[in-house]
Short mmCIF file of C-alpha atoms in Angstrom, two decimals:
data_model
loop_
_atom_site.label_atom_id
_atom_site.label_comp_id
_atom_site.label_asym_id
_atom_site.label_seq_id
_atom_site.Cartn_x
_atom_site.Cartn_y
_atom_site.Cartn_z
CA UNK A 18 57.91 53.01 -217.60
CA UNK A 19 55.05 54.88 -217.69
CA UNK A 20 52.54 52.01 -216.78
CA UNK A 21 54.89 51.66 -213.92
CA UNK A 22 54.44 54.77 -212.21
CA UNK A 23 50.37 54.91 -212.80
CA UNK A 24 49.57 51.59 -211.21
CA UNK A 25 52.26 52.59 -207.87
CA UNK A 26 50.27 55.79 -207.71
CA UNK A 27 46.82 54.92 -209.04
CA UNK A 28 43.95 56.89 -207.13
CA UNK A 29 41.42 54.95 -205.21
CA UNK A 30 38.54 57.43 -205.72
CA UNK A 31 36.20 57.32 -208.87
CA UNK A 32 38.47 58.54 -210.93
CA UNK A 33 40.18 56.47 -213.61
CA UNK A 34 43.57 54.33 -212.58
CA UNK A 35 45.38 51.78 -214.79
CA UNK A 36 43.48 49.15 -215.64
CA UNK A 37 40.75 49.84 -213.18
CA UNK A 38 38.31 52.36 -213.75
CA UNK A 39 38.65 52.79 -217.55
CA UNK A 40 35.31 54.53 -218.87
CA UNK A 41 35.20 51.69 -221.74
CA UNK A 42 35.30 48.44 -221.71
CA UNK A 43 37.60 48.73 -224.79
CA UNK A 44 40.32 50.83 -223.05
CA UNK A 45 40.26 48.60 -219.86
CA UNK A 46 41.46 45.72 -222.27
CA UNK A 47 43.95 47.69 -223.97
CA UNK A 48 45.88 48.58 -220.61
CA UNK A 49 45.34 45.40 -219.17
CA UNK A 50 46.95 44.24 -222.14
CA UNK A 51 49.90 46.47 -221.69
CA UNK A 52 50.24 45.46 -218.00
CA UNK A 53 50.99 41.84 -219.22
CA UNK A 54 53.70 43.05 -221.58
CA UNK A 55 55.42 45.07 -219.11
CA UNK A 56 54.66 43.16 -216.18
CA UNK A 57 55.19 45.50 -213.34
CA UNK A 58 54.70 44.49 -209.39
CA UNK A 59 51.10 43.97 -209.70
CA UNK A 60 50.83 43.34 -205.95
CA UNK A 61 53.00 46.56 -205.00
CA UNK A 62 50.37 48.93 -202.88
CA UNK A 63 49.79 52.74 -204.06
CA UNK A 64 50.33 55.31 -201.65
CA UNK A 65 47.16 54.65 -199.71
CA UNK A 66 47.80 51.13 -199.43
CA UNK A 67 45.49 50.06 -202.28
CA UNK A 68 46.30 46.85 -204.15
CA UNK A 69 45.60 47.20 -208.39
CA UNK A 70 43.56 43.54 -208.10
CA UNK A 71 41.09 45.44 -205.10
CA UNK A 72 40.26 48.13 -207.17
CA UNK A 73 39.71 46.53 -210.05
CA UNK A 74 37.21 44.27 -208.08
CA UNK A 75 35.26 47.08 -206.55
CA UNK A 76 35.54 50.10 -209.21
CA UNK A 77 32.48 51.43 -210.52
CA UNK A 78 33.76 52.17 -214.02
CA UNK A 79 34.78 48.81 -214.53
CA UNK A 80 32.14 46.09 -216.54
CA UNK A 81 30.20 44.07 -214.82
CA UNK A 82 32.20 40.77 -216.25
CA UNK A 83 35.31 41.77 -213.96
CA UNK A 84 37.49 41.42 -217.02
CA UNK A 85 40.15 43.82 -215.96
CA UNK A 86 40.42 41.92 -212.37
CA UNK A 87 40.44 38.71 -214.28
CA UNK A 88 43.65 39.60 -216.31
CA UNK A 89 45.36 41.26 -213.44
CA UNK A 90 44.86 37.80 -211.80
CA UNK A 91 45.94 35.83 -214.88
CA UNK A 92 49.31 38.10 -215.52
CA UNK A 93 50.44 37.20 -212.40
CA UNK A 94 48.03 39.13 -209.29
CA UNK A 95 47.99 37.32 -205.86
CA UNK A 96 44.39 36.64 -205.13
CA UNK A 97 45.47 36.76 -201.67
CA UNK A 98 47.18 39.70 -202.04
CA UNK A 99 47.13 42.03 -198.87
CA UNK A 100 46.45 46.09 -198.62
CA UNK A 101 47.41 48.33 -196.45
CA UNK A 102 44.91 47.37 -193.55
CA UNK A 103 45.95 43.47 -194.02
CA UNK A 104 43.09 43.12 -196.14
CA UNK A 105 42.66 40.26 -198.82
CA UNK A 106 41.00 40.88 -201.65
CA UNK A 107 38.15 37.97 -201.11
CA UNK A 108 37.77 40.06 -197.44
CA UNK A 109 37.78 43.36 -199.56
CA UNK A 110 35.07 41.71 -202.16
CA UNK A 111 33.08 40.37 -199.18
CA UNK A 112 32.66 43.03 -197.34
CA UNK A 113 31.37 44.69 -200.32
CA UNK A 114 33.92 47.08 -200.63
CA UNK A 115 34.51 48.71 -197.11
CA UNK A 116 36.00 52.08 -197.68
CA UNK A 117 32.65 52.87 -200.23
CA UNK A 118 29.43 54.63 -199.44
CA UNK A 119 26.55 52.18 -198.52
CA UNK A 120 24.47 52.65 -201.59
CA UNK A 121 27.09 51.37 -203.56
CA UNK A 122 27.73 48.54 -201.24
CA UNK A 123 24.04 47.54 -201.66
CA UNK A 124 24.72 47.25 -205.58
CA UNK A 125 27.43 45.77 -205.45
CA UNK A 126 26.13 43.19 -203.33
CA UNK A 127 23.22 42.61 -206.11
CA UNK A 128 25.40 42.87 -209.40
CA UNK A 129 28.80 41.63 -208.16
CA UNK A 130 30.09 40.55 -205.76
CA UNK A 131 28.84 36.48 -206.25
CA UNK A 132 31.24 37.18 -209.50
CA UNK A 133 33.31 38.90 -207.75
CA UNK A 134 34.03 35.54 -205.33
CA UNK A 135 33.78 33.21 -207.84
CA UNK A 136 36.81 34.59 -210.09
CA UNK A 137 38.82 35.23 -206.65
CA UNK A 138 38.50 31.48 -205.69
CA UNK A 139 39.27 30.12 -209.05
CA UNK A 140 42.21 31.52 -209.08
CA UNK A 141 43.54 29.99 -205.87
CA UNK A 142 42.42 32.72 -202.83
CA UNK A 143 42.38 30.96 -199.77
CA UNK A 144 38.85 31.15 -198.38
CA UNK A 145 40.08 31.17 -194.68
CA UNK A 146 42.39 33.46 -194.67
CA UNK A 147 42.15 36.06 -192.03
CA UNK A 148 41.93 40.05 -192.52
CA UNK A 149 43.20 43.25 -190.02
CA UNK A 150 44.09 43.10 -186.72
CA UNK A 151 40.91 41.05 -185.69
CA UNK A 152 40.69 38.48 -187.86
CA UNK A 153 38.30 38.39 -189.64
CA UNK A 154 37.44 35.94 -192.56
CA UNK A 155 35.17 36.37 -195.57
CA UNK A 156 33.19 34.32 -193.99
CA UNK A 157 32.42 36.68 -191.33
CA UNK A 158 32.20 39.81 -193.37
CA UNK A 159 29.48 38.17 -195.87
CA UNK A 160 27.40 36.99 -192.41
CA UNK A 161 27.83 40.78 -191.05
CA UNK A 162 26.49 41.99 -194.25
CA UNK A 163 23.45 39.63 -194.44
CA UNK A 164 24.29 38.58 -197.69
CA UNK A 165 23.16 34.75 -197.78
CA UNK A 166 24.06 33.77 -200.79
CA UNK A 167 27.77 34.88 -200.04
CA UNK A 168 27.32 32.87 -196.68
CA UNK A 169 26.47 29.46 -198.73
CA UNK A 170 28.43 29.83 -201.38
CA UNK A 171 31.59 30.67 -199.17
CA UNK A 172 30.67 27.96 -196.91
CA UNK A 173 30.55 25.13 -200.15
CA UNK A 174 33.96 26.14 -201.38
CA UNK A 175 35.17 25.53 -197.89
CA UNK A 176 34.59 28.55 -195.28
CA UNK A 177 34.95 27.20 -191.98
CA UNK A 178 31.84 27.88 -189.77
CA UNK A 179 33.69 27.93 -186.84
CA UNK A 180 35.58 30.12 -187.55
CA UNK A 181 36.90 32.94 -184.65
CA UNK A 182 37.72 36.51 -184.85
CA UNK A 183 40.00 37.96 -182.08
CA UNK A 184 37.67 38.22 -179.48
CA UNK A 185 36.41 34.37 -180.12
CA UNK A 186 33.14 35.53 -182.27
CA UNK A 187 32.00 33.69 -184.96
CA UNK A 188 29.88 34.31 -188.30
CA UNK A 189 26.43 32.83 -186.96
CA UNK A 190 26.88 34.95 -184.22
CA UNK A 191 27.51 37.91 -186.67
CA UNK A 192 24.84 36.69 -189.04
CA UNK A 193 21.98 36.45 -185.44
CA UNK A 194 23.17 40.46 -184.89
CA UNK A 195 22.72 40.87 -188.40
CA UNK A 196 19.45 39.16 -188.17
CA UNK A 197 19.61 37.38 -191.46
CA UNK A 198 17.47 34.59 -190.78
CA UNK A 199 18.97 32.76 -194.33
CA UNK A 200 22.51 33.33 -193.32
CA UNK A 201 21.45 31.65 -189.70
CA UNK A 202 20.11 28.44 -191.70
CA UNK A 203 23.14 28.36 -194.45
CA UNK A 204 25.57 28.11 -191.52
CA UNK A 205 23.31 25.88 -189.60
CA UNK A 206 23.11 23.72 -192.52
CA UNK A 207 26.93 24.00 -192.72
CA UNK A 208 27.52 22.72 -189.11
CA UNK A 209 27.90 25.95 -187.29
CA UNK A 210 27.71 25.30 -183.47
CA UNK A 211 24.69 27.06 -182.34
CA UNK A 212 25.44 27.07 -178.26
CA UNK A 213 27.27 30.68 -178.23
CA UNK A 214 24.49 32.25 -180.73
CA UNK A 215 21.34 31.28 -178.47
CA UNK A 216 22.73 32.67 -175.32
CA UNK A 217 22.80 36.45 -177.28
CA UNK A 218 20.42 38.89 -175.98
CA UNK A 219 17.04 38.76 -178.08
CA UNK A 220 14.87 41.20 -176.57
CA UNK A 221 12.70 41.77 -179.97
CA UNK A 222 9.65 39.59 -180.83
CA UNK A 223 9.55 40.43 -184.25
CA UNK A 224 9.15 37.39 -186.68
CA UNK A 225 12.57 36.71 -188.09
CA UNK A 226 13.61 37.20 -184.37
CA UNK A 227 11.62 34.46 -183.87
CA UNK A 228 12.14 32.41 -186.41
CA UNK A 229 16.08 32.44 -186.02
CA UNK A 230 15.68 31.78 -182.13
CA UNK A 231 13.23 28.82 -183.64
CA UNK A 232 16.10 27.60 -185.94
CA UNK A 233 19.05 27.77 -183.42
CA UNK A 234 16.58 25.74 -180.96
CA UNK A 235 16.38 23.24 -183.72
CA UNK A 236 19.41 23.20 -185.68
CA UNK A 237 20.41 19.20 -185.05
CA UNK A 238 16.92 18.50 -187.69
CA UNK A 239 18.26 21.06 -189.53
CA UNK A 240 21.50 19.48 -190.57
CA UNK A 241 19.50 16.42 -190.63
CA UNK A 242 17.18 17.66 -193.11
CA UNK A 243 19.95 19.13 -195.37
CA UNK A 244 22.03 15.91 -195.13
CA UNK A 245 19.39 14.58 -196.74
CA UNK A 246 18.40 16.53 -199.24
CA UNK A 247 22.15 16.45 -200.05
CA UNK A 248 22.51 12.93 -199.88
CA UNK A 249 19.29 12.79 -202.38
CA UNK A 250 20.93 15.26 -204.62
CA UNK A 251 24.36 13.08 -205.31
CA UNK A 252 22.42 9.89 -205.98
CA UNK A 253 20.07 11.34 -208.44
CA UNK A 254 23.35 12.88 -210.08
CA UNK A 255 25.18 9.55 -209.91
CA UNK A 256 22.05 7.99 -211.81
CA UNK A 257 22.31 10.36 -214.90
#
């Protein structure tokens, strides 16, 4: 079959691939159509290791809406489905598409990648799983990008704060290098462990450096606060 043999050798550059960088939104929907009838291996890798699901996630032609991703996950895609480097695709989507050139990571970030996360974890992706040989969670790549709103919304579907890469690092440590003074309060907030972030170097005096040193000093009225303010939240809820 024809469909076959384009999504096992789909390119990963700009150009178009099955399903994945259609230039209408029209055509995308007719061949993901035609990938449901025929129903190939929709997790088999293409010859550079590159899963259909991840490029459909992080392909420029694509819409906005993620529908092509969205029917590749509902004819049968693993959302946890694995690349070449042992990536996932919530890893892939978090670190805003790693093997792309930093202006489009920084749009993606803005017009994506929150939909992006949301359509990976309702269909079942396992928010802790751990990517390449260092592993790495979403979690971490979202802190090392300084995207906050990743960071909290990872964190209330389930992200463990503690989490540890290979050499024992965790995501507020990533998000203190990052110096993404939101990312340090969502995981705060979370119950991230502050001990191994305040004994990092912090030679700079500028303001967020401040401020984050200022929040890791005083992160037990932190999680106080946002107890709370949580606690506040359900019981004006439960009164509706």
């Amino acid at each position: 079959h024809a469909w076959r043999t384009e999504l096992s050798e789909a390119p990963t550059g700009n150009g178009p691939t099955v399903g994945h960088a259609s230039s209408s939104a029209r055509r995308s929907r007719s061949q993901a159509r035609k990938l449901r009838l025929v129903a190939p291996n929709l997790d088999a890798p293409n010859k550079k290791g590159k899963l259909a699901l991840h490029l459909a996630l992080c392909n420029t032609k694509t819409p906005p809406d993620l529908a092509v991703a969205k029917v590749l996950l509902d004819a049968g895609a693993s959302a946890d489905g694995r690349n070449g480097e042992e990536m996932t695709a919530l890893f892939v989507v978090s670190s805003m598409c790693p093997d792309r050139e930093a202006f489009y990571q920084e749009e993606y970030a803005k017009r994506r990648v929150l939909g992006a996360t949301k359509a990976l974890l309702a269909a079942g992706a396992d928010v802790n799983a751990v990517s390449t040989a260092e592993r790495l969670t979403a979690l971490h790549a979202a802190a090392a990008k300084g995207h906050a709103k990743l960071v909290a919304l990872l964190i209330k579907r389930g992200a463990n704060v503690e989490a540890e890469d290979k050499a024992g690092v965790t995501p507020l440590v990533l998000a203190v290098h990052e110096r993404c003074e939101k990312c340090v309060l969502a995981l705060i907030e979370g119950g991230a462990k502050v001990d191994e972030a305040r004994r990092l170097p912090n030679p700079s005096k500028d303001s967020i450096s401040v401020k984050i040193a200022e929040h890791l000093s005083n992160a037990d009225a932190i999680r106080a606060k946002a107890a709370e303010a949580a606690k506040a939240k359900a019981e004006a809820k439960a009164e509706l």
